[in-house]
Coordinates of C-alpha atoms and ligand atoms in Angstrom, one line a residue:
X1 CA -125.7 38.5 -105.4
X2 CA -122.9 39.0 -102.9
X3 CA -124.3 42.1 -102.0
X4 CA -127.6 39.8 -101.3
X5 CA -125.3 37.0 -99.8
X6 CA -123.7 39.0 -97.2
X7 CA -127.3 40.6 -96.6
X8 CA -128.5 37.1 -95.5
X9 CA -125.6 36.4 -92.9
X10 CA -126.1 39.9 -91.3
X11 CA -129.4 38.7 -90.7
X12 CA -128.6 35.3 -90.0
X13 CA -125.8 37.2 -87.6
X14 CA -128.4 39.7 -86.3
X15 CA -130.9 36.5 -85.3
X16 CA -128.4 34.5 -84.0
X17 CA -127.5 37.2 -81.7
X18 CA -130.8 37.9 -80.4
X19 CA -131.4 34.1 -79.7
X20 CA -128.0 34.1 -77.7
X21 CA -129.2 37.5 -75.6
X22 CA -130.1 36.6 -72.1
X23 CA -134.0 36.2 -71.6
X24 CA -134.5 39.5 -70.0
X25 CA -137.0 38.5 -67.0
X26 CA -136.2 37.4 -63.7
X27 CA -138.1 34.2 -62.5
X28 CA -141.6 34.9 -61.0
X29 CA -141.1 36.7 -57.8
X30 CA -143.3 34.6 -54.8
X31 CA -146.0 37.4 -54.4
X32 CA -145.8 38.5 -50.4
X33 CA -148.0 36.9 -48.2
X34 CA -150.8 38.8 -45.9
X35 CA -149.7 39.8 -42.7
X36 CA -153.3 38.4 -41.7
X37 CA -156.1 36.5 -43.1
X38 CA -159.2 37.9 -41.6
X39 CA -162.2 35.8 -42.7
X40 CA -165.8 37.6 -41.9
X41 CA -168.6 35.5 -41.8
X42 CA -172.6 37.2 -41.4
X43 CA -175.0 34.3 -40.5
X44 CA -177.7 34.3 -42.9
X45 CA -176.7 37.0 -44.9
X46 CA -178.3 35.8 -47.9
X47 CA -176.6 36.8 -51.6
X48 CA -179.1 38.9 -52.8
X49 CA -179.0 41.5 -49.3
X50 CA -176.0 43.4 -50.2
X51 CA -177.0 44.9 -53.6
X52 CA -180.4 45.1 -52.5
X53 CA -179.1 47.8 -49.7
X54 CA -176.1 48.9 -51.7
X55 CA -177.3 52.5 -52.2
X56 CA -177.3 52.5 -48.4
X57 CA -174.8 51.3 -47.0
X58 CA -171.9 54.2 -46.2
X59 CA -168.2 54.1 -46.7
X60 CA -165.7 51.9 -45.3
X61 CA -167.5 48.4 -44.5
X62 CA -169.8 46.4 -47.7
X63 CA -169.2 49.1 -49.8
X64 CA -165.3 48.7 -49.5
X65 CA -165.5 44.9 -50.4
X66 CA -167.9 45.4 -53.4
X67 CA -166.5 48.1 -54.6
X68 CA -162.7 47.3 -54.5
X69 CA -162.9 43.7 -53.9
X70 CA -163.4 40.3 -56.2
X71 CA -167.8 39.8 -56.1
X72 CA -168.6 36.3 -56.5
X73 CA -172.2 37.3 -56.8
X74 CA -173.4 33.5 -57.8
X75 CA -172.3 31.9 -54.8
X76 CA -174.1 28.7 -53.2
X77 CA -173.5 26.2 -50.6
X78 CA -174.0 22.7 -52.4
X79 CA -175.1 20.6 -49.1
X80 CA -178.8 20.0 -48.4
X81 CA -178.7 21.4 -44.4
X82 CA -178.0 24.9 -45.0
X83 CA -177.8 25.4 -40.7
X84 CA -175.1 27.1 -39.1
X85 CA -172.4 24.7 -37.9
X86 CA -172.6 23.0 -41.1
X87 CA -172.4 26.0 -43.6
X88 CA -169.5 27.4 -41.0
X89 CA -167.7 24.0 -41.0
X90 CA -167.9 24.1 -44.8
X91 CA -166.3 27.4 -45.2
X92 CA -163.8 26.5 -42.6
X93 CA -162.7 23.5 -44.3
X94 CA -163.1 23.6 -47.7
X95 CA -165.1 20.1 -47.4
X96 CA -168.6 18.7 -47.8
X97 CA -170.9 18.0 -44.3
X98 CA -170.0 14.0 -45.6
X99 CA -166.6 15.0 -45.0
X100 CA -166.3 17.2 -41.8
X101 CA -168.5 15.6 -40.5
X102 CA -170.9 18.6 -39.4
X103 CA -174.1 17.8 -40.5
X104 CA -176.6 19.6 -38.3
X105 CA -176.8 21.4 -35.3
X106 CA -177.9 18.6 -33.7
X107 CA -177.7 15.1 -34.3
X108 CA -179.1 11.6 -32.8
X109 CA -175.6 10.1 -31.5
X110 CA -176.5 6.2 -31.9
X111 CA -174.4 5.1 -29.2
X112 CA -175.5 7.2 -26.4
X113 CA -179.0 7.2 -28.0
X114 CA -179.1 11.0 -27.2
X115 CA -179.1 14.2 -29.3
X116 CA -175.5 16.1 -29.7
X117 CA -175.1 19.4 -29.9
X118 CA -172.0 19.6 -32.5
X119 CA -169.5 21.5 -30.7
X120 CA -170.0 20.1 -27.6
X121 CA -167.1 18.3 -25.2
X122 CA -167.5 17.3 -21.5
X123 CA -163.6 16.5 -21.5
X124 CA -163.3 20.8 -21.9
X125 CA -165.7 22.9 -19.9
X126 CA -166.2 26.5 -20.6
X127 CA -163.6 28.6 -18.7
X128 CA -165.3 30.6 -15.4
X129 CA -168.3 30.8 -13.4
X130 CA -171.6 30.8 -14.9
X131 CA -170.4 31.3 -18.0
X132 CA -172.3 28.4 -20.0
X133 CA -175.6 27.9 -21.6
X134 CA -178.4 29.3 -18.8
X135 CA -181.7 26.4 -20.8
X136 CA -184.1 28.5 -18.6
X137 CA -183.5 31.7 -21.0
X138 CA -181.9 30.1 -24.0
X139 CA -184.2 30.1 -26.8
X140 CA -181.1 28.7 -29.7
X141 CA -183.1 24.9 -29.6
X142 CA -180.2 24.0 -30.8
X143 CA -177.8 25.1 -28.0
X144 CA -180.5 24.0 -26.1
X145 CA -179.6 20.2 -26.5
X146 CA -176.4 20.2 -25.3
X147 CA -175.7 18.2 -22.1
X148 CA -172.7 19.7 -21.0
X149 CA -171.0 22.9 -20.8
X150 CA -167.8 21.8 -22.7
X151 CA -167.2 23.0 -26.0
X152 CA -164.1 21.8 -28.5
X153 CA -163.6 21.3 -32.3
X154 CA -163.5 17.6 -31.9
X155 CA -166.1 16.2 -33.6
X156 CA -164.9 18.2 -37.4
X157 CA -163.1 15.3 -38.6
X158 CA -160.7 17.1 -41.2
X159 CA -158.3 20.3 -41.0
X160 CA -159.7 23.5 -41.8
X161 CA -158.0 26.1 -43.6
X162 CA -156.3 27.9 -40.1
X163 CA -155.2 24.4 -39.6
X164 CA -153.5 24.2 -42.6
X165 CA -152.2 28.1 -41.8
X166 CA -150.9 26.5 -38.5
X167 CA -148.8 23.0 -40.2
X168 CA -147.7 25.3 -43.0
X169 CA -146.1 28.0 -40.2
X170 CA -144.3 25.4 -38.2
X171 CA -147.3 26.8 -36.0
X172 CA -145.6 30.5 -36.4
X173 CA -149.3 31.9 -36.8
X174 CA -151.5 33.0 -34.6
X175 CA -155.1 31.4 -35.3
X176 CA -157.8 32.6 -33.8
X177 CA -161.7 32.4 -34.2
X178 CA -164.7 35.3 -32.5
X179 CA -168.3 34.7 -32.5
X180 CA -171.2 35.3 -30.4
X181 CA -172.0 31.9 -31.0
X182 CA -169.5 29.1 -29.9
X183 CA -170.0 27.4 -33.6
X184 CA -169.2 30.4 -35.2
X185 CA -166.2 30.8 -33.3
X186 CA -164.8 26.9 -32.6
X187 CA -165.7 25.7 -36.2
X188 CA -163.6 28.4 -37.7
X189 CA -160.3 28.1 -35.3
X190 CA -160.2 24.9 -36.0
X191 CA -158.3 22.2 -34.0
X192 CA -155.5 24.5 -34.0
X193 CA -156.8 27.9 -33.0
X194 CA -158.2 29.4 -30.2
X195 CA -162.0 30.3 -29.9
X196 CA -163.7 32.7 -28.2
X197 CA -167.7 33.5 -28.0
X198 CA -170.3 35.6 -26.1
X199 CA -172.0 33.9 -23.4
X200 CA -175.3 35.0 -22.5
X201 CA -176.1 33.9 -19.2
X202 CA -172.6 35.7 -18.0
X203 CA -172.9 38.1 -20.5
X204 CA -168.7 37.9 -21.4
X205 CA -166.8 36.7 -24.1
X206 CA -165.4 33.0 -23.2
X207 CA -163.8 30.0 -24.0
X208 CA -162.9 26.4 -23.0
X209 CA -160.6 24.7 -21.1
X210 CA -159.7 23.0 -24.4
X211 CA -158.1 26.3 -25.4
X212 CA -156.8 27.9 -22.0
X213 CA -156.2 26.7 -18.8
X214 CA -157.0 30.4 -17.4
X215 CA -158.3 33.6 -19.5
X216 CA -155.6 35.4 -21.1
X217 CA -155.1 39.0 -18.6
X218 CA -156.8 41.2 -21.7
X219 CA -159.8 38.9 -22.0
X220 CA -160.2 39.0 -18.4
X221 CA -160.1 42.7 -18.6
X222 CA -162.1 43.4 -21.4
X223 CA -164.7 41.4 -19.3
X224 CA -164.2 43.1 -16.2
X225 CA -165.0 46.3 -18.1
X226 CA -168.5 44.8 -18.5
X227 CA -169.3 46.1 -22.1
X228 CA -172.5 44.5 -22.2
X229 CA -174.0 46.6 -19.6
X230 CA -173.8 49.8 -21.1
X231 CA -176.6 48.5 -23.1
X232 CA -179.2 48.6 -19.7
X233 CA -182.1 50.8 -20.1
X234 CA -181.3 51.4 -23.9
X235 CA -183.1 50.4 -26.6
X236 CA -182.5 49.3 -30.6
X237 CA -182.7 53.1 -32.7
X238 CA -182.9 53.4 -36.1
X239 CA -180.2 54.5 -37.8
X240 CA -182.1 56.9 -40.1
X241 CA -185.6 58.1 -40.5
X242 CA -187.2 55.5 -40.9
X243 CA -189.3 57.1 -44.0
X244 CA -186.3 56.2 -46.1
X245 CA -186.3 52.5 -45.5
X246 CA -187.4 50.4 -48.1
X247 CA -189.5 48.6 -45.1
X248 CA -190.4 51.8 -43.5
X249 CA -193.9 51.9 -43.8
X250 CA -194.1 47.7 -42.4
X251 CA -192.8 48.0 -39.0
X252 CA -195.5 46.3 -37.4
X253 CA -195.9 42.9 -39.6
X254 CA -198.4 40.3 -37.6
X255 CA -196.4 37.3 -38.7
X256 CA -193.4 39.4 -36.5
X257 CA -192.2 37.8 -33.2
X258 CA -192.8 39.7 -30.5
X259 CA -190.8 38.8 -28.1
X260 CA -192.2 40.5 -24.3
X261 CA -190.8 43.7 -23.6
X262 CA -189.3 44.1 -26.6
X263 CA -192.0 43.6 -29.6
X264 CA -192.6 44.2 -33.2
X265 CA -192.1 48.0 -33.9
X266 CA -188.5 50.1 -33.3
X267 CA -187.2 51.2 -30.8
X268 CA -187.0 47.7 -29.0
X269 CA -185.9 48.3 -25.7
X270 CA -183.0 46.0 -24.0
X271 CA -184.1 46.6 -20.3
X272 CA -182.6 46.2 -16.9
X273 CA -179.6 44.0 -16.6
X274 CA -181.7 42.1 -14.5
X275 CA -183.9 41.3 -17.1
X276 CA -184.2 38.1 -18.1
X277 CA -183.4 37.6 -21.8
X278 CA -181.1 41.0 -22.0
X279 CA -178.3 39.8 -23.0
X280 CA -180.3 37.3 -25.4
X281 CA -181.6 40.7 -26.7
X282 CA -178.8 42.1 -27.3
X283 CA -178.0 39.3 -29.6
X284 CA -181.3 40.2 -31.6
X285 CA -180.0 43.5 -32.6
X286 CA -177.1 45.3 -33.7
X287 CA -175.2 45.2 -30.4
X288 CA -174.5 41.5 -30.7
X289 CA -171.9 42.6 -33.6
X290 CA -170.8 45.8 -32.0
X291 CA -169.8 43.3 -28.8
X292 CA -168.1 40.9 -31.1
X293 CA -166.3 44.0 -32.9
X294 CA -165.2 45.7 -29.5
X295 CA -163.4 42.2 -28.5
X296 CA -162.4 41.7 -31.9
X297 CA -160.7 45.0 -31.6
X298 CA -159.1 44.0 -28.2
X299 CA -158.0 40.5 -29.6
X300 CA -156.4 42.3 -32.7
X301 CA -154.5 44.7 -30.3
X302 CA -153.4 42.5 -27.5
X303 CA -152.5 39.3 -29.4
X304 CA -150.6 41.6 -31.6
X305 CA -151.9 40.2 -34.8
X306 CA -150.7 40.8 -38.2
X307 CA -147.3 42.1 -37.0
X308 CA -144.8 40.2 -38.8
X309 CA -144.2 38.7 -41.7
X310 CA -145.9 35.3 -40.6
X311 CA -149.3 35.5 -41.5
X312 CA -151.7 35.2 -38.8
X313 CA -155.5 34.5 -39.5
X314 CA -158.9 36.4 -37.1
X315 CA -162.1 34.8 -38.3
X316 CA -165.1 37.2 -37.3
X317 CA -168.4 35.6 -37.4
X318 CA -171.5 38.3 -36.7
X319 CA -174.6 36.4 -35.5
X320 CA -176.5 39.1 -35.5
X321 CA -178.4 38.8 -38.8
X322 CA -179.5 35.4 -38.2
X323 CA -181.2 36.3 -35.1
X324 CA -182.9 39.3 -36.4
X325 CA -183.9 37.2 -39.7
X326 CA -184.8 34.5 -37.9
X327 CA -187.7 36.8 -35.5
X328 CA -189.0 39.2 -38.1
X329 CA -187.8 37.7 -41.7
X330 CA -185.2 39.1 -44.1
X331 CA -187.5 41.8 -45.5
X332 CA -188.4 43.8 -42.9
X333 CA -187.6 46.7 -41.2
X334 CA -185.7 45.5 -38.9
X335 CA -183.3 43.4 -41.1
X336 CA -182.9 46.5 -43.0
X337 CA -181.9 48.2 -40.3
X338 CA -179.5 45.7 -38.5
X339 CA -177.7 45.3 -42.2
X340 CA -176.8 49.3 -42.2
X341 CA -176.2 49.5 -38.5
X342 CA -173.3 46.2 -38.8
X343 CA -172.0 48.0 -42.1
X344 CA -170.8 50.1 -39.6
X345 CA -169.6 47.7 -37.3
X346 CA -167.9 46.3 -40.2
X347 CA -166.3 50.0 -41.1
X348 CA -165.1 50.0 -37.6
X349 CA -163.3 46.7 -38.1
X350 CA -161.8 47.1 -41.7
X351 CA -160.1 50.5 -40.0
X352 CA -159.3 49.7 -37.2
X353 CA -157.6 46.6 -39.1
X354 CA -156.3 49.4 -41.8
X355 CA -154.6 51.6 -38.8
X356 CA -153.1 48.0 -37.3
X357 CA -151.7 46.1 -40.1
X358 CA -152.7 48.3 -43.0
X359 CA -155.9 46.6 -45.5
X360 CA -153.2 46.1 -48.4
X361 CA -151.4 43.7 -46.1
X362 CA -154.3 41.9 -45.3
X363 CA -156.4 39.1 -46.7
X364 CA -160.1 39.7 -46.3
X365 CA -162.7 37.2 -47.2
X366 CA -166.6 37.6 -46.4
X367 CA -169.5 35.1 -46.8
X368 CA -172.4 33.4 -45.0
X369 CA -173.1 30.2 -43.3
X370 CA -176.4 30.0 -45.3
X371 CA -179.3 32.1 -46.4
X372 CA -182.9 32.3 -45.4
X373 CA -186.6 32.6 -46.8
X374 CA -188.6 34.9 -46.4
X375 CA -191.9 35.2 -43.5
X376 CA -194.7 33.3 -45.2
X377 CA -196.8 35.7 -43.9
X378 CA -194.8 38.2 -46.1
X379 CA -195.0 35.8 -48.9
X380 CA -198.9 35.5 -49.1
X381 CA -198.9 39.8 -48.8
X382 CA -196.9 39.5 -52.4
X383 CA -199.7 36.9 -53.3
X384 CA -197.2 33.8 -52.8
X385 CA -199.3 30.6 -52.0
X386 CA -196.8 29.9 -48.1
X387 CA -196.9 28.9 -44.9
X388 CA -195.6 27.1 -41.7
X389 CA -194.9 23.6 -41.1
X390 CA -195.8 21.7 -38.0
X391 CA -195.4 17.8 -37.8
X392 CA -197.0 17.5 -34.7
X393 CA -200.3 18.3 -36.3
X394 CA -199.6 15.2 -39.3
X395 CA -202.3 12.8 -38.6
X396 CA -199.8 9.8 -38.6
X397 CA -202.4 7.0 -37.4
X398 CA -203.0 5.8 -41.2
X399 CA -199.0 5.6 -41.7
X400 CA -198.5 4.2 -38.3
X401 CA -201.1 1.4 -38.9
X402 CA -199.6 0.6 -42.4
X403 CA -196.3 0.1 -41.3
X404 CA -198.1 -1.9 -37.8
X405 CA -199.7 -4.2 -40.4
X406 CA -196.7 -4.7 -42.8
X407 CA -193.9 -5.2 -39.7
X408 CA -195.9 -6.0 -36.9
X409 CA -194.7 -2.5 -35.5
X410 CA -195.5 1.0 -36.1
X411 CA -194.5 3.7 -33.3
X412 CA -191.9 2.0 -31.9
X413 CA -189.6 2.3 -35.4
X414 CA -188.9 5.8 -34.9
X415 CA -186.8 6.6 -32.4
X416 CA -186.8 10.2 -33.2
X417 CA -187.3 12.9 -35.6
X418 CA -184.7 16.3 -35.5
X419 CA -185.9 18.2 -38.9
X420 CA -184.0 17.3 -41.4
X421 CA -183.6 13.6 -39.7
X422 CA -185.8 11.0 -38.9
X423 CA -183.7 8.7 -36.8
X424 CA -185.0 4.9 -36.8
X425 CA -185.0 2.8 -34.0
X426 CA -182.6 0.3 -35.5
X427 CA -182.1 -2.1 -32.5
X428 CA -186.4 -2.3 -32.6
X429 CA -186.0 -3.1 -36.2
X430 CA -182.6 -5.8 -35.5
X431 CA -184.8 -7.1 -33.1
X432 CA -187.7 -8.0 -35.0
X433 CA -185.9 -9.5 -37.9
X434 CA -186.7 -6.6 -40.4
X435 CA -184.6 -5.6 -43.2
X436 CA -183.5 -2.3 -42.6
X437 CA -183.3 -0.7 -46.0
X438 CA -186.9 -2.1 -46.3
X439 CA -188.4 -0.4 -43.5
X440 CA -186.6 3.2 -44.4
X441 CA -188.4 2.5 -47.9
X442 CA -191.8 1.8 -46.3
X443 CA -190.8 4.9 -43.6
X444 CA -190.2 7.0 -46.6
X445 CA -193.1 6.4 -48.7
X446 CA -195.8 7.5 -45.7
X447 CA -193.3 10.4 -45.1
X448 CA -194.0 11.7 -48.8
X449 CA -198.1 11.6 -48.7
X450 CA -197.3 14.2 -45.5
X451 CA -198.6 17.9 -45.6
X452 CA -195.3 20.0 -47.2
X453 CA -193.3 17.4 -47.5
X454 CA -191.4 17.5 -51.1
X455 CA -189.1 15.0 -51.2
X456 CA -187.7 12.6 -48.0
X457 CA -184.8 10.3 -49.4
X458 CA -183.7 7.2 -47.1
X459 CA -180.0 6.4 -46.2
X460 CA -179.9 3.2 -47.4
X461 CA -180.8 4.4 -50.8
X462 CA -177.8 6.9 -50.7
X463 CA -175.8 4.0 -49.4
X464 CA -176.9 1.9 -52.4
X465 CA -176.1 4.6 -55.3
X466 CA -180.4 4.4 -55.8
X467 CA -181.1 7.8 -55.7
X468 CA -181.7 9.8 -59.0
X469 CA -179.0 12.0 -60.0
X470 CA -180.6 15.5 -59.3
X471 CA -179.7 18.8 -58.0
X472 CA -181.7 18.0 -54.8
X473 CA -180.9 14.6 -54.4
X474 CA -177.1 15.3 -54.6
X475 CA -177.4 18.2 -52.0
X476 CA -178.4 15.7 -49.6
X477 CA -175.8 13.2 -50.3
X478 CA -173.4 15.8 -49.9
X479 CA -174.8 16.2 -46.3
X480 CA -174.3 12.4 -45.5
X481 CA -172.2 11.7 -43.0
X482 CA -172.5 7.2 -42.3
X483 CA -172.2 7.7 -38.8
X484 CA -173.9 10.6 -38.0
X485 CA -176.8 11.5 -41.0
X486 CA -179.9 9.8 -39.6
X487 CA -182.1 7.6 -41.4
X488 CA -184.3 9.5 -43.8
X489 CA -184.0 13.5 -45.0
X490 CA -186.7 15.2 -45.0
X491 CA -186.9 18.2 -47.6
X492 CA -190.1 20.4 -47.4
X493 CA -191.7 22.1 -50.1
X494 CA -190.1 26.0 -51.0
X495 CA -191.5 28.3 -49.0
X496 CA -192.8 26.0 -45.9
X497 CA -190.7 25.0 -43.1
X498 CA -190.8 24.8 -39.2
X499 CA -191.5 27.9 -37.1
X500 CA -191.1 26.5 -33.8
X501 CA -187.7 28.1 -32.2
X502 CA -187.7 25.8 -29.2
X503 CA -191.0 26.9 -28.3
X504 CA -190.7 30.1 -29.4
X505 CA -193.5 30.7 -33.0
X506 CA -190.2 32.4 -35.3
X507 CA -190.8 34.4 -38.6
X508 CA -188.6 32.2 -40.9
X509 CA -186.4 29.0 -40.5
X510 CA -183.6 28.2 -42.8
X511 CA -182.1 24.8 -43.3
X512 CA -183.5 23.6 -46.3
X513 CA -181.5 23.2 -50.1
X514 CA -183.6 25.4 -52.0
X515 CA -182.0 28.2 -53.7
X516 CA -182.7 31.3 -51.1
X517 CA -181.2 29.1 -48.0
X518 CA -178.0 28.2 -50.1
X519 CA -177.4 31.2 -51.7
X520 CA -174.5 33.5 -50.3
X521 CA -172.1 36.6 -50.8
X522 CA -168.1 35.1 -51.5
X523 CA -166.0 38.7 -51.4
X524 CA -162.3 38.5 -51.6
X525 CA -160.7 42.2 -50.8
X526 CA -157.6 43.4 -49.6
X527 CA -153.8 42.1 -50.6
X528 CA -153.6 41.8 -54.3
X529 CA -156.9 41.7 -54.8
X530 CA -158.4 43.1 -57.9
X531 CA -161.7 45.1 -58.1
X532 CA -163.8 42.2 -60.7
X533 CA -167.6 40.7 -60.4
X534 CA -167.8 37.0 -61.4
X535 CA -170.8 35.6 -62.0
X536 CA -169.9 31.8 -62.8
X537 CA -171.4 29.5 -60.3
X538 CA -168.9 28.9 -57.3
X539 CA -169.4 27.0 -54.0
X540 CA -168.5 28.0 -50.4
X541 CA -166.3 24.6 -50.6
X542 CA -163.9 26.5 -52.9
X543 CA -163.1 29.0 -50.3
X544 CA -160.2 27.1 -48.3
X545 CA -158.5 25.2 -51.0
X546 CA -158.1 29.0 -52.3
X547 CA -157.0 30.3 -48.8
X548 CA -154.3 27.3 -48.7
X549 CA -153.3 28.3 -52.4
X550 CA -152.9 31.8 -51.3
X551 CA -150.6 31.5 -48.6
X552 CA -148.7 28.2 -49.9
X553 CA -150.0 26.0 -47.5
X554 CA -151.5 22.5 -48.7
X555 CA -155.4 22.5 -48.9
X556 CA -157.5 21.2 -46.2
X557 CA -158.1 17.4 -45.8
X558 CA -161.5 17.5 -47.2
X559 CA -161.6 20.0 -49.5
X560 CA -162.2 18.9 -52.8
X561 CA -163.4 22.6 -53.9
X562 CA -162.5 24.0 -57.4
X563 CA -159.9 27.3 -55.7
X564 CA -161.0 30.3 -56.9
X565 CA -159.0 31.5 -59.8
X566 CA -159.8 34.9 -60.0
X567 CA -158.0 35.8 -56.8
X568 CA -155.4 33.8 -57.2
X569 CA -152.6 36.1 -57.9
Ligands
ZN601 ZN1 -179.9 30.7 -37.6

């Protein structure tokens, strides 16, 4: 018994000793910050395309990201108007367009009564002679609506992740955005960074007086080398033997766009430097991305990005995939080859960053501003019913007659229709003493009868909450900004869309809330990111708050997405 007691005492003493022993762990070490955050956006890279071509990808490009990174295979934009500025600004801010304000590439400014291009700002002209938009040769219909050559991010109503990085580091971080498209660069650089984009007019990378008083020497030097001119007299050629491609036997399709001299089949010649569309053709080929890569490399080197422990930020938005997708459709030999070229361009960018900074010190995030539909002609080959929509052919007479009977005026009720928004003539409606909501509802009823319209929703219905809680309506609501959205949002039936691209008939146009347009990849890779595949549904608004959490900055102002826990240590 005594012995028992001794044993008990020993055990007790041992236990007390254990409790008294200091716990052998130090406070969790703060993870090292990345020296560079590289945000890559591929314009119109639908979420399924990388998997489709996985076997054909080389080393070091997409395959590195897919194999070594955290891959979100079920990621979507959650707003309705899946256009370039809308998607880019969502990626940049983690906010829905209702909050960040970029509700479309173009909207009607209610004060001036004019269509407004998203990043135009007359106060800040582009730097340099002849560097703006040439309306005679510009094929991007949204670019053509800009009334000045000035550009700035002033219409983005909230902060971007890049802004939050600037704020977190007391202005010591370097922040840049680069793209062929002005809106692809300006949106990502935010209010505090610097943006450069490609001028089809001059063939140079340009900026505006919002960012600089004069070009940094290295930019002037890069432009003086006239890298675009090297493509004169050359062609876009296939990277591999044509028989090895999924679409190798489908080069010539009647629904593809045949631009004069450029054609529907390989090789696609760029023509001479003097050609009216020479620089435009470069952007509808892998050359546009190659020029973007070359400029980005010069930027990384000359601005010494990622060289110290203050994280820097570089956004590179590759635009060619979008232009190629529009002209030839995503399931074409051109789109297939473009992705394989882009894969090589990306591999070169990543290997350059590895040499300059180290991929183990770089946080990479890749996504896309929107997906894209198949060309209706291609769908019909496979047995789908699909077609284009031309609102000009809608028989509006009956609808206008009805509205006239009810309100005393017909056609004058509509100010303009720039898809997806119909803008009513609010002044006329007020002058006639009509009820705005009532007129909207009546026009919605008529629109819903037109060929190809799946759904029309009025803004007053959205405002008053008198709408059904469906995924489609929710996506329209996330696109609704009181000051900028039109009065009626129009959604077309799946696989139906307008293919008039400012006078050019194109194969495919994105912009819908349907899944093929919202579906995009989200991949994180580099410093501290594990290799894994995540299949739960995530959204593009989740990216910016995730980046903020990783670097310990506060979330961007309007970022109501949910941070992606799988990539936060
Ligand atoms: Zn596009």
